[in-house]
């Protein structure tokens, strides 16, 4: 990579930041799913002997950042900065985790794209020479998110078939200016795309056009095509959104039929009956910080494109009859 | 500045980003206050013929970013990136403004420190070579914030004397790799500080220790002392928080008695009866993007330190009896 500014929305990293460690955590349902072998920590339940789901989410963030540091024989104290966020109002879980970890902190909100946003800004800080070692992290908690966005779990409201299941989990990645591991090579910063969908259950279909917009821009900006990558992953479009991406890309002449998967289709087994798949900040965070990172380290993948997808609505915007603004950020990660 | 990494929490800018333009907007109460001469736009009321306070807040963000672009004979189209945030759940106002402006976007949440966080990350993007022109922006809206954090305005609940008045307004700053204007020289990224205050009305006192922590760290990291700066401004501590900062700094041997002011004490007149002063993302945003920026451009100030202060609690954390985690980020701006 020679140019840091690349096309309309992309960035090329010259001193490519290395992802030297990751860690992830999941709840019991996630632990019984398709990623069971790839979790560092699986909680026995969704509250972990704490007083609230929100506190449990803070605990998960603390655990993944600490565990990712320990894997490289370091400690959280060595992290120059932490960039993180979650889905809760005022990033509640992140802020209490950051209070515990007590490192210089930058709060981000990209809804379910936050894990990728944290690595993208973190990578600019490292390539730019402002840091040598930092962590990006994101979390979501099924019950905390459901009661905020939709209905309290205890109410037992029936979920529509289009609904996705918010993942209880967290992921953290440690980025370094030196060391070995997969490198961040390009980033494409998304624009907001809103195709008028108003149903806050149908988040995959709402986000799919944003993912497609960022994919097309990424290929145009970098001169690459889908075949350049061994795999392309989106964050949490689920089964319906994933099919939309394949179809919408095909209409634009981009064939994703062979090397594309959505993290929201990689977490739960069919018999877990989550309907349209997984969602939440933790969807891309746990799959990237577990399975994908391990595949990159083993060189089973050489080049991947990770596209974080975020649905940026709020309960208030829904009540005000607004449609759902969405965003997608892409990161190219290569061994 | 020679070193990009500086001390424990600070960053020095080598290719110092220039703030080539700013714009700000306020509501009618702000327009009647102490900053009346320094607003680009004063709205006739707090809803501006829109359907909700949240939509009005989106409108304010759109206006300041557009106006700041127009002042340099540019358009929003020229902005490579926008970094922005607000106080509302899921950054509601920011996201709908960004849908309208349709530029590559990174969402930030630092509560009332967001304006400074946006310029800090934006400055790293420019100094790092990832962008040549971008905007940082933040907004708050009194009525939208009150009904989310405390009580709906229509309820007429009596405010305690310690309460501050959330500013209706927004500010935007355009950062460039070239051009003339005040330059960003150093940034100090804050850590979370929580001294156990639980009253969500007493935000100034809650945030003051975070401001002091960042001030002490900034001086220690850079080797500067308070006298280096013509003025030091904090974001929205109000009258009570400001006095605490002076006292706490004096205890640490730092004399702020001659060249320190809080933006939250610079917006409303005493007879406007806001109690402890102003607060909200717009507090530092409107004062920096108006008065302070103009004083820098006229060389009335040569060197200032701008400390964004954020109270990171949520209504949920308050209901769960948690204390208030706070943060402060500092930016040195010099002509």
CSV table of N, CA and C in Angstrom, one decimal, chain A residues 4-5 8-14 51-55 80-81 83 87-92 94-96 98-99 102-111 117 120-121 123-125 127-132 147-149 189-194 312-317 320 322-325 327 329, chain B residues 4-5 8-14 51-55 80-81 83 87-92 94-96 98-99 102-111 117 120-121 123-125 127-132 147-149 189-194 312-317 320 322-325 327 329:
chain,number,residue,atom,x,y,z
A,4,UNK,N,-2.2,6.5,1.6
A,4,UNK,CA,-3.1,6.4,2.7
A,4,UNK,C,-4.5,6.8,2.3
A,5,UNK,N,-4.7,7.8,1.4
A,5,UNK,CA,-6.0,8.1,0.9
A,5,UNK,C,-6.2,7.4,-0.3
A,8,UNK,N,-12.7,7.2,-2.9
A,8,UNK,CA,-13.7,8.1,-2.3
A,8,UNK,C,-13.8,8.0,-0.8
A,9,UNK,N,-13.8,6.7,-0.3
A,9,UNK,CA,-14.1,6.5,1.1
A,9,UNK,C,-13.1,5.6,1.8
A,10,UNK,N,-12.0,5.3,1.1
A,10,UNK,CA,-11.1,4.3,1.7
A,10,UNK,C,-9.7,4.8,2.1
A,11,UNK,N,-9.1,4.0,2.9
A,11,UNK,CA,-7.8,4.3,3.5
A,11,UNK,C,-6.9,3.1,3.4
A,12,UNK,N,-5.7,3.4,2.9
A,12,UNK,CA,-4.7,2.3,2.9
A,12,UNK,C,-3.7,2.5,4.0
A,13,UNK,N,-3.4,1.4,4.7
A,13,UNK,CA,-2.4,1.5,5.8
A,13,UNK,C,-1.0,1.2,5.2
A,14,UNK,N,-0.1,2.1,5.6
A,14,UNK,CA,1.3,2.0,5.1
A,14,UNK,C,2.1,1.2,6.1
A,51,UNK,N,-25.7,-8.2,39.3
A,51,UNK,CA,-27.0,-7.7,39.6
A,51,UNK,C,-27.9,-7.4,38.4
A,52,UNK,N,-27.3,-7.3,37.3
A,52,UNK,CA,-28.1,-6.9,36.1
A,52,UNK,C,-27.5,-7.4,34.8
A,53,UNK,N,-28.2,-7.5,33.8
A,53,UNK,CA,-27.7,-7.8,32.5
A,53,UNK,C,-26.7,-6.8,32.0
A,54,UNK,N,-26.9,-5.6,32.3
A,54,UNK,CA,-26.0,-4.5,31.9
A,54,UNK,C,-24.6,-4.7,32.6
A,55,UNK,N,-24.7,-5.1,33.9
A,55,UNK,CA,-23.4,-5.4,34.6
A,55,UNK,C,-22.7,-6.6,34.0
A,80,UNK,N,-2.1,1.3,25.5
A,80,UNK,CA,-2.0,2.8,25.5
A,80,UNK,C,-3.4,3.4,25.4
A,81,UNK,N,-4.3,2.8,24.7
A,81,UNK,CA,-5.7,3.3,24.5
A,81,UNK,C,-6.6,2.1,24.4
A,83,UNK,N,-10.5,1.6,22.6
A,83,UNK,CA,-11.6,2.1,21.8
A,83,UNK,C,-12.7,1.1,21.9
A,87,UNK,N,-24.3,-1.4,22.5
A,87,UNK,CA,-25.6,-1.0,21.9
A,87,UNK,C,-26.4,-0.2,22.9
A,88,UNK,N,-26.0,-0.2,24.2
A,88,UNK,CA,-26.9,0.4,25.2
A,88,UNK,C,-26.9,1.9,25.2
A,89,UNK,N,-28.0,2.5,25.6
A,89,UNK,CA,-28.0,3.9,25.8
A,89,UNK,C,-26.8,4.4,26.5
A,90,UNK,N,-26.2,5.5,26.0
A,90,UNK,CA,-25.0,6.1,26.6
A,90,UNK,C,-23.9,5.1,26.8
A,91,UNK,N,-23.8,4.0,26.0
A,91,UNK,CA,-22.8,3.0,26.1
A,91,UNK,C,-22.6,2.5,27.5
A,92,UNK,N,-23.7,2.3,28.2
A,92,UNK,CA,-23.6,2.0,29.6
A,92,UNK,C,-22.6,0.9,30.0
A,94,UNK,N,-20.0,-0.3,28.3
A,94,UNK,CA,-18.7,0.0,28.0
A,94,UNK,C,-18.1,0.9,29.1
A,95,UNK,N,-18.9,1.9,29.5
A,95,UNK,CA,-18.4,2.9,30.4
A,95,UNK,C,-18.0,2.3,31.8
A,96,UNK,N,-18.8,1.4,32.3
A,96,UNK,CA,-18.5,0.8,33.5
A,96,UNK,C,-17.4,-0.2,33.4
A,98,UNK,N,-14.9,0.3,31.3
A,98,UNK,CA,-13.7,1.2,31.2
A,98,UNK,C,-13.4,1.8,32.6
A,99,UNK,N,-14.4,2.0,33.4
A,99,UNK,CA,-14.1,2.5,34.8
A,99,UNK,C,-13.2,1.5,35.5
A,102,UNK,N,-9.6,1.3,33.5
A,102,UNK,CA,-8.9,2.6,33.8
A,102,UNK,C,-7.7,2.9,32.8
A,103,UNK,N,-8.0,2.7,31.6
A,103,UNK,CA,-7.1,3.1,30.5
A,103,UNK,C,-7.6,4.3,29.8
A,104,UNK,N,-6.7,5.1,29.1
A,104,UNK,CA,-7.2,6.2,28.2
A,104,UNK,C,-8.2,5.6,27.2
A,105,UNK,N,-9.4,6.2,27.1
A,105,UNK,CA,-10.5,5.6,26.4
A,105,UNK,C,-11.2,6.5,25.4
A,106,UNK,N,-11.6,6.0,24.3
A,106,UNK,CA,-12.4,6.7,23.3
A,106,UNK,C,-13.6,5.9,23.0
A,107,UNK,N,-14.8,6.5,23.3
A,107,UNK,CA,-16.1,5.9,23.1
A,107,UNK,C,-16.6,6.0,21.7
A,108,UNK,N,-17.1,4.9,21.2
A,108,UNK,CA,-17.6,4.9,19.8
A,108,UNK,C,-19.0,4.3,19.8
A,109,UNK,N,-19.8,4.9,18.9
A,109,UNK,CA,-21.1,4.2,18.6
A,109,UNK,C,-21.3,4.0,17.1
A,110,UNK,N,-21.3,2.8,16.7
A,110,UNK,CA,-21.6,2.4,15.4
A,110,UNK,C,-22.6,1.3,15.3
A,111,UNK,N,-23.5,1.2,16.4
A,111,UNK,CA,-24.4,0.1,16.6
A,111,UNK,C,-23.6,-1.2,16.3
A,117,UNK,N,-15.5,-0.5,13.6
A,117,UNK,CA,-15.1,0.9,13.7
A,117,UNK,C,-14.0,1.1,14.7
A,120,UNK,N,-10.8,0.1,13.0
A,120,UNK,CA,-10.5,1.0,11.9
A,120,UNK,C,-9.8,2.3,12.5
A,121,UNK,N,-10.4,2.9,13.5
A,121,UNK,CA,-9.8,4.1,14.1
A,121,UNK,C,-8.5,3.7,14.9
A,123,UNK,N,-6.5,1.4,14.1
A,123,UNK,CA,-5.5,1.2,13.0
A,123,UNK,C,-4.9,2.5,12.5
A,124,UNK,N,-5.8,3.5,12.4
A,124,UNK,CA,-5.3,4.8,12.0
A,124,UNK,C,-4.3,5.4,13.1
A,125,UNK,N,-4.7,5.2,14.4
A,125,UNK,CA,-3.8,5.7,15.5
A,125,UNK,C,-2.5,5.0,15.4
A,127,UNK,N,-1.0,3.3,12.7
A,127,UNK,CA,-0.3,3.6,11.4
A,127,UNK,C,0.2,5.1,11.5
A,128,UNK,N,-0.6,5.9,12.1
A,128,UNK,CA,-0.3,7.4,12.2
A,128,UNK,C,0.8,7.7,13.2
A,129,UNK,N,1.2,6.7,14.0
A,129,UNK,CA,2.3,6.9,14.9
A,129,UNK,C,1.9,7.4,16.3
A,130,UNK,N,0.6,7.4,16.5
A,130,UNK,CA,0.1,7.9,17.8
A,130,UNK,C,0.0,6.9,18.9
A,131,UNK,N,0.1,5.6,18.5
A,131,UNK,CA,0.1,4.5,19.5
A,131,UNK,C,0.9,3.3,19.0
A,132,UNK,N,1.4,2.5,19.9
A,132,UNK,CA,2.0,1.3,19.5
A,132,UNK,C,1.2,0.0,19.9
A,147,UNK,N,-34.7,-5.5,26.0
A,147,UNK,CA,-35.6,-4.7,26.8
A,147,UNK,C,-35.5,-3.2,26.5
A,148,UNK,N,-34.3,-2.9,25.9
A,148,UNK,CA,-34.1,-1.5,25.5
A,148,UNK,C,-34.8,-1.2,24.1
A,149,UNK,N,-34.6,-2.1,23.2
A,149,UNK,CA,-35.0,-1.9,21.8
A,149,UNK,C,-36.4,-2.4,21.6
A,189,UNK,N,-14.6,3.5,5.0
A,189,UNK,CA,-15.5,4.1,6.0
A,189,UNK,C,-16.9,4.3,5.3
A,190,UNK,N,-18.0,3.8,5.9
A,190,UNK,CA,-19.3,3.8,5.3
A,190,UNK,C,-20.0,5.2,5.4
A,191,UNK,N,-20.9,5.3,4.5
A,191,UNK,CA,-21.9,6.4,4.5
A,191,UNK,C,-23.2,5.8,5.0
A,192,UNK,N,-24.1,6.7,5.5
A,192,UNK,CA,-25.4,6.2,5.9
A,192,UNK,C,-26.3,5.9,4.7
A,193,UNK,N,-26.9,4.7,4.7
A,193,UNK,CA,-27.8,4.3,3.6
A,193,UNK,C,-29.2,4.0,4.3
A,194,UNK,N,-30.2,4.5,3.8
A,194,UNK,CA,-31.6,4.3,4.4
A,194,UNK,C,-32.5,4.1,3.2
A,312,UNK,N,-28.8,2.0,12.8
A,312,UNK,CA,-28.6,3.2,13.7
A,312,UNK,C,-29.9,3.8,14.2
A,313,UNK,N,-30.9,3.0,14.2
A,313,UNK,CA,-32.2,3.5,14.7
A,313,UNK,C,-32.2,3.6,16.2
A,314,UNK,N,-33.2,4.2,16.8
A,314,UNK,CA,-33.4,4.2,18.2
A,314,UNK,C,-34.9,3.9,18.5
A,315,UNK,N,-35.2,3.5,19.7
A,315,UNK,CA,-36.7,3.4,20.0
A,315,UNK,C,-37.4,4.7,19.7
A,316,UNK,N,-36.8,5.8,20.0
A,316,UNK,CA,-37.4,7.1,19.8
A,316,UNK,C,-37.6,7.4,18.3
A,317,UNK,N,-36.7,7.1,17.5
A,317,UNK,CA,-36.8,7.3,16.1
A,317,UNK,C,-37.9,6.4,15.5
A,320,UNK,N,-41.2,7.8,16.4
A,320,UNK,CA,-41.5,9.0,15.6
A,320,UNK,C,-41.7,8.7,14.1
A,322,UNK,N,-39.8,7.2,12.0
A,322,UNK,CA,-38.7,7.3,11.1
A,322,UNK,C,-38.3,6.0,10.5
A,323,UNK,N,-37.7,6.0,9.4
A,323,UNK,CA,-37.1,4.7,8.8
A,323,UNK,C,-35.7,4.5,9.5
A,324,UNK,N,-35.1,3.5,9.1
A,324,UNK,CA,-33.9,3.0,9.8
A,324,UNK,C,-32.6,3.4,9.0
A,325,UNK,N,-31.8,4.3,9.5
A,325,UNK,CA,-30.5,4.7,8.9
A,325,UNK,C,-29.5,3.6,9.2
A,327,UNK,N,-25.4,1.7,8.4
A,327,UNK,CA,-24.0,2.0,7.9
A,327,UNK,C,-23.3,0.7,7.9
A,329,UNK,N,-19.0,-0.5,7.6
A,329,UNK,CA,-17.5,-0.1,7.5
A,329,UNK,C,-16.8,-1.4,7.1
B,4,UNK,N,5.1,11.9,18.5
B,4,UNK,CA,3.6,11.7,18.4
B,4,UNK,C,3.1,11.1,19.7
B,5,UNK,N,3.9,10.2,20.3
B,5,UNK,CA,3.5,9.7,21.6
B,5,UNK,C,4.2,10.5,22.7
B,8,UNK,N,2.1,9.7,29.3
B,8,UNK,CA,1.2,8.5,29.5
B,8,UNK,C,-0.1,8.5,28.7
B,9,UNK,N,-0.6,9.7,28.4
B,9,UNK,CA,-1.9,9.7,27.8
B,9,UNK,C,-2.0,10.7,26.6
B,10,UNK,N,-0.9,11.3,26.3
B,10,UNK,CA,-1.0,12.4,25.3
B,10,UNK,C,-0.3,12.1,24.0
B,11,UNK,N,-0.7,12.9,23.0
B,11,UNK,CA,-0.3,12.8,21.6
B,11,UNK,C,0.1,14.2,21.2
B,12,UNK,N,1.3,14.2,20.5
B,12,UNK,CA,1.7,15.5,19.9
B,12,UNK,C,1.5,15.4,18.4
B,13,UNK,N,1.0,16.5,17.8
B,13,UNK,CA,0.8,16.4,16.4
B,13,UNK,C,2.0,17.0,15.7
B,14,UNK,N,2.5,16.3,14.7
B,14,UNK,CA,3.7,16.7,14.0
B,14,UNK,C,3.3,17.5,12.7
B,51,UNK,N,-41.0,18.4,13.4
B,51,UNK,CA,-42.0,17.6,14.1
B,51,UNK,C,-41.6,17.2,15.5
B,52,UNK,N,-40.3,17.4,15.8
B,52,UNK,CA,-39.9,16.9,17.1
B,52,UNK,C,-38.6,17.7,17.5
B,53,UNK,N,-38.3,17.7,18.8
B,53,UNK,CA,-37.0,18.3,19.2
B,53,UNK,C,-35.8,17.5,18.7
B,54,UNK,N,-36.0,16.2,18.5
B,54,UNK,CA,-34.9,15.4,18.0
B,54,UNK,C,-34.6,15.8,16.5
B,55,UNK,N,-35.7,16.0,15.7
B,55,UNK,CA,-35.5,16.5,14.4
B,55,UNK,C,-34.8,17.9,14.3
B,80,UNK,N,-14.1,14.8,3.5
B,80,UNK,CA,-13.8,13.4,3.2
B,80,UNK,C,-14.4,12.6,4.3
B,81,UNK,N,-14.5,13.1,5.5
B,81,UNK,CA,-15.1,12.3,6.6
B,81,UNK,C,-15.8,13.3,7.5
B,83,UNK,N,-17.0,13.3,11.7
B,83,UNK,CA,-17.0,12.6,13.0
B,83,UNK,C,-17.9,13.4,13.9
B,87,UNK,N,-26.0,13.5,22.5
B,87,UNK,CA,-26.4,12.9,23.8
B,87,UNK,C,-27.5,11.9,23.7
B,88,UNK,N,-28.2,11.9,22.6
B,88,UNK,CA,-29.4,11.1,22.6
B,88,UNK,C,-29.1,9.6,22.4
B,89,UNK,N,-30.0,8.7,22.9
B,89,UNK,CA,-29.9,7.3,22.8
B,89,UNK,C,-29.6,7.0,21.3
B,90,UNK,N,-28.6,6.1,21.1
B,90,UNK,CA,-28.2,5.7,19.7
B,90,UNK,C,-27.9,6.9,18.8
B,91,UNK,N,-27.4,8.0,19.4
B,91,UNK,CA,-27.0,9.2,18.6
B,91,UNK,C,-28.1,9.6,17.6
B,92,UNK,N,-29.3,9.6,18.0
B,92,UNK,CA,-30.4,9.7,17.1
B,92,UNK,C,-30.2,11.0,16.2
B,94,UNK,N,-27.6,12.8,15.4
B,94,UNK,CA,-26.5,12.7,14.5
B,94,UNK,C,-26.8,11.8,13.3
B,95,UNK,N,-27.4,10.7,13.6
B,95,UNK,CA,-27.6,9.7,12.5
B,95,UNK,C,-28.5,10.3,11.4
B,96,UNK,N,-29.6,11.0,11.8
B,96,UNK,CA,-30.5,11.5,10.8
B,96,UNK,C,-29.8,12.7,10.1
B,98,UNK,N,-26.6,12.8,9.5
B,98,UNK,CA,-25.6,12.2,8.6
B,98,UNK,C,-26.3,11.5,7.4
B,99,UNK,N,-27.6,11.1,7.6
B,99,UNK,CA,-28.3,10.6,6.4
B,99,UNK,C,-28.5,11.7,5.4
B,102,UNK,N,-24.8,12.7,4.0
B,102,UNK,CA,-24.3,11.6,3.1
B,102,UNK,C,-22.8,11.6,2.9
B,103,UNK,N,-22.1,11.8,3.9
B,103,UNK,CA,-20.6,11.7,3.8
B,103,UNK,C,-20.1,10.5,4.6
B,104,UNK,N,-18.9,10.0,4.3
B,104,UNK,CA,-18.4,8.9,5.2
B,104,UNK,C,-18.3,9.4,6.6
B,105,UNK,N,-18.8,8.5,7.5
B,105,UNK,CA,-19.2,9.0,8.9
B,105,UNK,C,-18.7,8.0,9.9
B,106,UNK,N,-18.1,8.6,11.0
B,106,UNK,CA,-17.7,7.8,12.2
B,106,UNK,C,-18.5,8.4,13.4
B,107,UNK,N,-19.2,7.5,14.0
B,107,UNK,CA,-20.1,7.9,15.2
B,107,UNK,C,-19.3,7.8,16.5
B,108,UNK,N,-19.4,8.9,17.3
B,108,UNK,CA,-18.7,8.9,18.6
B,108,UNK,C,-19.6,9.1,19.7
B,109,UNK,N,-19.3,8.6,20.9
B,109,UNK,CA,-20.1,8.9,22.1
B,109,UNK,C,-19.1,9.3,23.2
B,110,UNK,N,-19.1,10.5,23.6
B,110,UNK,CA,-18.3,10.9,24.7
B,110,UNK,C,-19.1,11.8,25.6
B,111,UNK,N,-20.4,11.7,25.5
B,111,UNK,CA,-21.4,12.6,26.2
B,111,UNK,C,-20.9,14.0,25.9
B,117,UNK,N,-13.7,15.1,21.4
B,117,UNK,CA,-13.3,13.8,21.0
B,117,UNK,C,-13.3,13.8,19.4
B,120,UNK,N,-10.2,15.5,18.2
B,120,UNK,CA,-9.0,14.8,18.6
B,120,UNK,C,-8.8,13.6,17.6
B,121,UNK,N,-9.8,12.8,17.3
B,121,UNK,CA,-9.7,11.7,16.4
B,121,UNK,C,-9.5,12.2,15.0
B,123,UNK,N,-8.1,15.0,14.1
B,123,UNK,CA,-6.7,15.5,14.0
B,123,UNK,C,-5.7,14.4,13.8
B,124,UNK,N,-6.0,13.2,14.4
B,124,UNK,CA,-5.1,12.1,14.2
B,124,UNK,C,-5.2,11.6,12.8
B,125,UNK,N,-6.5,11.6,12.2
B,125,UNK,CA,-6.7,11.2,10.8
B,125,UNK,C,-5.9,12.1,9.9
B,127,UNK,N,-3.2,14.3,10.7
B,127,UNK,CA,-1.8,14.2,10.9
B,127,UNK,C,-1.3,12.9,10.4
B,128,UNK,N,-2.0,11.8,10.5
B,128,UNK,CA,-1.6,10.5,10.1
B,128,UNK,C,-1.6,10.4,8.6
B,129,UNK,N,-2.2,11.3,7.9
B,129,UNK,CA,-2.2,11.3,6.4
B,129,UNK,C,-3.4,10.6,5.8
B,130,UNK,N,-4.4,10.3,6.6
B,130,UNK,CA,-5.6,9.6,6.2
B,130,UNK,C,-6.7,10.5,5.6
B,131,UNK,N,-6.5,11.8,5.8
B,131,UNK,CA,-7.5,12.7,5.3
B,131,UNK,C,-6.9,14.1,5.2
B,132,UNK,N,-7.4,14.9,4.3
B,132,UNK,CA,-7.0,16.2,4.2
B,132,UNK,C,-8.0,17.2,4.7
B,147,UNK,N,-36.1,15.2,28.5
B,147,UNK,CA,-37.0,14.2,28.6
B,147,UNK,C,-36.4,12.8,28.6
B,148,UNK,N,-35.2,12.7,28.0
B,148,UNK,CA,-34.5,11.4,28.0
B,148,UNK,C,-33.8,11.2,29.4
B,149,UNK,N,-33.1,12.2,29.9
B,149,UNK,CA,-32.3,12.0,31.1
B,149,UNK,C,-33.1,12.2,32.4
B,189,UNK,N,-5.8,12.2,26.0
B,189,UNK,CA,-7.0,11.3,26.0
B,189,UNK,C,-7.3,10.9,27.4
B,190,UNK,N,-8.5,11.1,27.9
B,190,UNK,CA,-8.9,10.9,29.3
B,190,UNK,C,-9.1,9.5,29.6
B,191,UNK,N,-9.0,9.2,30.9
B,191,UNK,CA,-9.4,8.0,31.5
B,191,UNK,C,-10.7,8.2,32.3
B,192,UNK,N,-11.5,7.2,32.6
B,192,UNK,CA,-12.7,7.4,33.3
B,192,UNK,C,-12.4,7.6,34.8
B,193,UNK,N,-13.0,8.6,35.4
B,193,UNK,CA,-12.8,8.9,36.8
B,193,UNK,C,-14.2,9.0,37.4
B,194,UNK,N,-14.4,8.3,38.5
B,194,UNK,CA,-15.7,8.2,39.1
B,194,UNK,C,-15.5,8.3,40.6
B,312,UNK,N,-20.8,10.2,31.8
B,312,UNK,CA,-21.1,9.0,31.0
B,312,UNK,C,-22.2,8.1,31.6
B,313,UNK,N,-23.0,8.7,32.5
B,313,UNK,CA,-24.1,7.9,33.1
B,313,UNK,C,-25.2,7.7,32.1
B,314,UNK,N,-26.1,6.8,32.4
B,314,UNK,CA,-27.4,6.7,31.6
B,314,UNK,C,-28.5,6.6,32.6
B,315,UNK,N,-29.8,6.9,32.2
B,315,UNK,CA,-30.9,6.7,33.1
B,315,UNK,C,-30.9,5.3,33.7
B,316,UNK,N,-30.5,4.3,32.9
B,316,UNK,CA,-30.5,2.9,33.4
B,316,UNK,C,-29.5,2.8,34.5
B,317,UNK,N,-28.3,3.3,34.3
B,317,UNK,CA,-27.3,3.2,35.4
B,317,UNK,C,-27.7,3.9,36.6
B,320,UNK,N,-30.2,1.8,38.4
B,320,UNK,CA,-29.5,0.6,39.0
B,320,UNK,C,-28.6,1.1,40.2
B,322,UNK,N,-26.1,3.1,40.3
B,322,UNK,CA,-24.7,3.3,40.0
B,322,UNK,C,-24.2,4.7,40.2
B,323,UNK,N,-23.0,4.9,40.5
B,323,UNK,CA,-22.5,6.3,40.4
B,323,UNK,C,-22.1,6.7,39.0
B,324,UNK,N,-21.6,7.9,38.9
B,324,UNK,CA,-21.5,8.5,37.5
B,324,UNK,C,-20.0,8.5,37.0
B,325,UNK,N,-19.8,7.6,36.0
B,325,UNK,CA,-18.4,7.6,35.5
B,325,UNK,C,-18.2,8.9,34.6
B,327,UNK,N,-15.4,11.5,32.2
B,327,UNK,CA,-14.2,11.5,31.4
B,327,UNK,C,-13.9,13.0,30.9
B,329,UNK,N,-11.3,15.0,27.9
B,329,UNK,CA,-10.2,15.0,26.9
B,329,UNK,C,-9.7,16.4,26.7
